[in-house]
Coordinates of C-alpha atoms in Angstrom, one line a residue:
Chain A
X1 CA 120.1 186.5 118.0
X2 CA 116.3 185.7 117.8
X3 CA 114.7 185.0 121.1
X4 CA 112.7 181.8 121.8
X5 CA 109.7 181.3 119.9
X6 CA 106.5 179.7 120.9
X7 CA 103.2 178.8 118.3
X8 CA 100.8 180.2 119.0
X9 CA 100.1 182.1 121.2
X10 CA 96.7 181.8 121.7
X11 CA 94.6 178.8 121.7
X12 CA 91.3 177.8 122.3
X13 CA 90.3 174.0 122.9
X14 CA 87.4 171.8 124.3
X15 CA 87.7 169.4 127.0
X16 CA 88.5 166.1 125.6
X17 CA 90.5 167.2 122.7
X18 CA 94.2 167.0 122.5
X19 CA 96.7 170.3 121.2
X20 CA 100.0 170.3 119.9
X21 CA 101.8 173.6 121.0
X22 CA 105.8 174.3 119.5
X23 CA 108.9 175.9 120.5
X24 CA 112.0 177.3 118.9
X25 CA 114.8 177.4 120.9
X26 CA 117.3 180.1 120.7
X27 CA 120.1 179.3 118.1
X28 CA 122.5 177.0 119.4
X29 CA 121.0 176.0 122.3
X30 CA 120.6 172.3 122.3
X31 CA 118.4 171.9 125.9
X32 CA 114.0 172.7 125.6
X33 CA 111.9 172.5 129.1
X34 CA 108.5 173.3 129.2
X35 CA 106.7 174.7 132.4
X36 CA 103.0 175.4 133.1
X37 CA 101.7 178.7 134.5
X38 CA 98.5 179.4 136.5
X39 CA 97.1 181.6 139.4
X40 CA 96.7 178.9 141.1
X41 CA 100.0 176.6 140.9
X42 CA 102.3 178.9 139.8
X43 CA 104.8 177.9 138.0
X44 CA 105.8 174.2 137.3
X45 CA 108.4 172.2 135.6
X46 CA 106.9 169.9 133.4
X47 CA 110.1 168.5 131.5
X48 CA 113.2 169.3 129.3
X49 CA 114.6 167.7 126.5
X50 CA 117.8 167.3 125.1
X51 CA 119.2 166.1 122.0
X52 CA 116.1 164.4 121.4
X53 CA 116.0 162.7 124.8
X54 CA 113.9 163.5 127.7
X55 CA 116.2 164.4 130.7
X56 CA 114.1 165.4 133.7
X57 CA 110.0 164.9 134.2
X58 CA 108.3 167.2 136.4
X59 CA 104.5 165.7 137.7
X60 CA 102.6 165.8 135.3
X61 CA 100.1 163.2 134.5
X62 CA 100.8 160.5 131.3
X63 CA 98.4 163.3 128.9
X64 CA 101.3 165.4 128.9
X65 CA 104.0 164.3 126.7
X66 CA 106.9 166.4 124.2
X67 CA 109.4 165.6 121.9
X68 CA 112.4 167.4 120.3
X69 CA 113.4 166.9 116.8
X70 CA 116.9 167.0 115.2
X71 CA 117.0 171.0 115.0
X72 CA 116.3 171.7 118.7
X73 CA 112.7 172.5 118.1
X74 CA 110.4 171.0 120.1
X75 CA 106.9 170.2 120.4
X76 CA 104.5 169.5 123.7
X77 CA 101.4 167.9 123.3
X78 CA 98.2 167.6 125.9
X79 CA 95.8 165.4 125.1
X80 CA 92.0 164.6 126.5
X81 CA 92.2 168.3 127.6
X82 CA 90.6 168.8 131.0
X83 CA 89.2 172.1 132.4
X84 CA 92.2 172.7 134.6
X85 CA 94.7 172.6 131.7
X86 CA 94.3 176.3 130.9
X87 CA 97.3 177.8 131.4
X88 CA 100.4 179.8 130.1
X89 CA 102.4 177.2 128.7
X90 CA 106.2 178.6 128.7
X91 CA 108.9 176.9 126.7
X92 CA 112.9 177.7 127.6
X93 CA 116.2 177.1 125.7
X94 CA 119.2 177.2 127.8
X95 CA 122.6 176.2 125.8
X96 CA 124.6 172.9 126.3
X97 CA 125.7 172.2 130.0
X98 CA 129.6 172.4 129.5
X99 CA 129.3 175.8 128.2
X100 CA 127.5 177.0 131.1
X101 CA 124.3 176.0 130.3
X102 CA 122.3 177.5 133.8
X103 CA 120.5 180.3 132.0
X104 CA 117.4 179.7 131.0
X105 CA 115.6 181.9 128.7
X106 CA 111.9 181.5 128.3
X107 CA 109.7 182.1 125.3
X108 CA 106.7 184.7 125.1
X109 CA 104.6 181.3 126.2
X110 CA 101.2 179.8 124.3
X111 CA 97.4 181.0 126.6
X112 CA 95.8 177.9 126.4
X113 CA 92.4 178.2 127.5
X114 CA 90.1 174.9 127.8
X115 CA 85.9 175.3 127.3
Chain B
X1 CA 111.2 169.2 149.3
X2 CA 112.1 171.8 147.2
X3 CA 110.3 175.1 148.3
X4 CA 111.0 178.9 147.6
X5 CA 108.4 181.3 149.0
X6 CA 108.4 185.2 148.5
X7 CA 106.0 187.8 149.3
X8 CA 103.3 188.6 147.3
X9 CA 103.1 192.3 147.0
X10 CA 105.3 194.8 147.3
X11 CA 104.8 198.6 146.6
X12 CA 107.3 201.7 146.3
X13 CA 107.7 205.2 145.8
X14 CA 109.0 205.7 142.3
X15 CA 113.2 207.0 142.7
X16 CA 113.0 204.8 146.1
X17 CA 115.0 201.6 146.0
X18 CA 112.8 198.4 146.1
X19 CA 114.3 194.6 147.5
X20 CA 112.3 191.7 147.0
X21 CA 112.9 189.1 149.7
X22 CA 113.0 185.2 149.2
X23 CA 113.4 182.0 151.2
X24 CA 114.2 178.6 149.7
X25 CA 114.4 175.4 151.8
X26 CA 117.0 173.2 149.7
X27 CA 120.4 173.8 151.3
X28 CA 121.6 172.1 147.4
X29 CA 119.9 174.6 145.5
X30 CA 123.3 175.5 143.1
X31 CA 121.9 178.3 141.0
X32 CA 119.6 181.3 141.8
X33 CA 117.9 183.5 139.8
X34 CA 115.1 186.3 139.2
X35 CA 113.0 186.4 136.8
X36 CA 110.8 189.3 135.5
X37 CA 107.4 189.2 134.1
X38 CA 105.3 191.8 132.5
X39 CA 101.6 191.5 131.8
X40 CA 100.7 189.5 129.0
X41 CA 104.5 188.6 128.7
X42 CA 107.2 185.4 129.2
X43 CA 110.4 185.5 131.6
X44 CA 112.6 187.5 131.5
X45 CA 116.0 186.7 132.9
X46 CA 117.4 189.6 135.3
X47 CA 120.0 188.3 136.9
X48 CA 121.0 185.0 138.4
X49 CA 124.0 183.9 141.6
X50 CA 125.6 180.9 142.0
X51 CA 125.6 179.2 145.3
X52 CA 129.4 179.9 146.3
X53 CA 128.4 183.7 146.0
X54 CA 127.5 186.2 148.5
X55 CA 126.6 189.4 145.9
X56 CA 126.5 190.5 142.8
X57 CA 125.7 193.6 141.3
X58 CA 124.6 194.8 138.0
X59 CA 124.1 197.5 137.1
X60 CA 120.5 198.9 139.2
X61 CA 120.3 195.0 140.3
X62 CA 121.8 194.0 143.9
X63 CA 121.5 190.2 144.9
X64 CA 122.3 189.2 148.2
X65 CA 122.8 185.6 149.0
X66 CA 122.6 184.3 153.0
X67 CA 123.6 180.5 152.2
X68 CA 123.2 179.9 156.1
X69 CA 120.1 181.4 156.2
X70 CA 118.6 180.2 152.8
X71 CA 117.9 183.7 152.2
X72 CA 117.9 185.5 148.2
X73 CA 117.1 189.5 148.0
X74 CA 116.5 191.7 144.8
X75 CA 117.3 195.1 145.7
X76 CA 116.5 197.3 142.6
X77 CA 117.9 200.9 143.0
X78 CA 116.2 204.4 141.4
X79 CA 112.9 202.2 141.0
X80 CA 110.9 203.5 137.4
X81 CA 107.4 203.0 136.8
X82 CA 109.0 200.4 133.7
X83 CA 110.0 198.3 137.0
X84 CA 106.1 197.8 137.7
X85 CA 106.0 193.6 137.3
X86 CA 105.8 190.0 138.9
X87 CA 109.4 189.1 140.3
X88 CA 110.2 185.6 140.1
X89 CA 112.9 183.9 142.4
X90 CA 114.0 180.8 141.2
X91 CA 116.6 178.1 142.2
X92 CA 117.8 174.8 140.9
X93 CA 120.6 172.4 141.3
X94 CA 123.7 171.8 139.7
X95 CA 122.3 169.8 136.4
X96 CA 120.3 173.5 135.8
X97 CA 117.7 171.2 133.9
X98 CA 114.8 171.7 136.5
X99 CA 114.1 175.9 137.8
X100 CA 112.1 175.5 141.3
X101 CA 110.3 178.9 141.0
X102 CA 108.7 181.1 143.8
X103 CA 104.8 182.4 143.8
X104 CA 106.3 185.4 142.6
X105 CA 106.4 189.5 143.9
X106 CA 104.1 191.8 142.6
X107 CA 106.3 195.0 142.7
X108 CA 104.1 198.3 142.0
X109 CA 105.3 202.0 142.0
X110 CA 103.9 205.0 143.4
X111 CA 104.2 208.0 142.1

């Protein structure tokens, strides 16, 4: 089975523009969350979807927003970048909760970096 | 609220067995796991316990649970040099939608 897969991987943006970044989840697995990575905050949840609904919201401030579309895939989209959005954006797939559903496997992530 | 600390560094002779320590402070925390991360790389699932647990064991992988004490340990046994990473304990809770994740264990390997 194909991992999770996250376009791109590399991206380079200016403050005040928005990006779109995508994720594949593994096939079959109906749940996405999407967590930020940096040296300074770690790592933080910033939500999950599911069947095309957004289950749980981590902190993040309104510029941070996803969707999920029919097949699972899902898309997370920053806008009016800031500085402090560079990260390693991670996307995971984990499969429906009544067939165990607590395994989450992440995706190679997207290096967002913000001039 | 919902905390899980570790130690940052950690380093071992290579053949030595290495155990990464954690704490987490949410007595409902129903699932724990650790993660692995390699430069330049994503998570990678090791191994994971579930609350009601006190050990499991796989293959080179040990996890120890103290529920009373809010205490998770990695012991990894013949450590390689392929071991050399950032070790991630992680918990969350009983919908599994939301991982609370540690600052992570840098875990080097002397020769």
């Amino acid at each position: 089975k194909a991992g999770v897969t996250q376009t791109p991987r590399y991206l380079i943006k200016t403050r005040g523009q928005q990006v779109t970044l995508s994720c594949s989840p593994i096939s079959g697995h109906r749940s996405v969350s999407w967590y930020q990575q940096t040296p300074g905050q770690g790592l933080q949840f910033l939500f999950e979807y599911f069947s095309e609904t957004q289950r749980n919201k981590g902190n993040f401030p309104g510029r941070f927003s996803g969707r999920q579309f029919s097949n699972s895939r899902s898309e997370m989209n920053v806008s009016t970048l800031e500085l402090g959005d560079s990260a390693l954006y991670l996307c995971a797939s984990r499969s429906h909760r009544t067939s165990g559903g607590y395994e989450q496997y992440f995706g190679p992530g997207t290096r967002l970096t913000v001039t | 609220g919902e905390d899980v600390e570790q130690s940052l560094f950690l380093s071992v002779r290579e053949g030595d067995s290495s155990v990464i320590n954690c704490t987490y402070t949410d007595s409902s925390s129903t699932y724990l796991y650790w993660y692995k991360q390699e430069p330049g790389a994503g998570l990678q699932l090791l191994t994971y316990i579930f609350s009601n647990m006190d050990m499991k064991q796989d293959q080179r992988l040990t996890v120890l649970l103290n529920k009373k004490d809010k205490h998770l340990s990695l012991r990894i046994a013949d450590t390689q040099t392929g071991d050399s990473a950032i070790y991630f304990c992680a918990v969350s809770y009983s919908s599994a939608s939301k991982i609370i994740f540690g600052s992570g264990t840098r875990l080097s390997i002397r020769p």
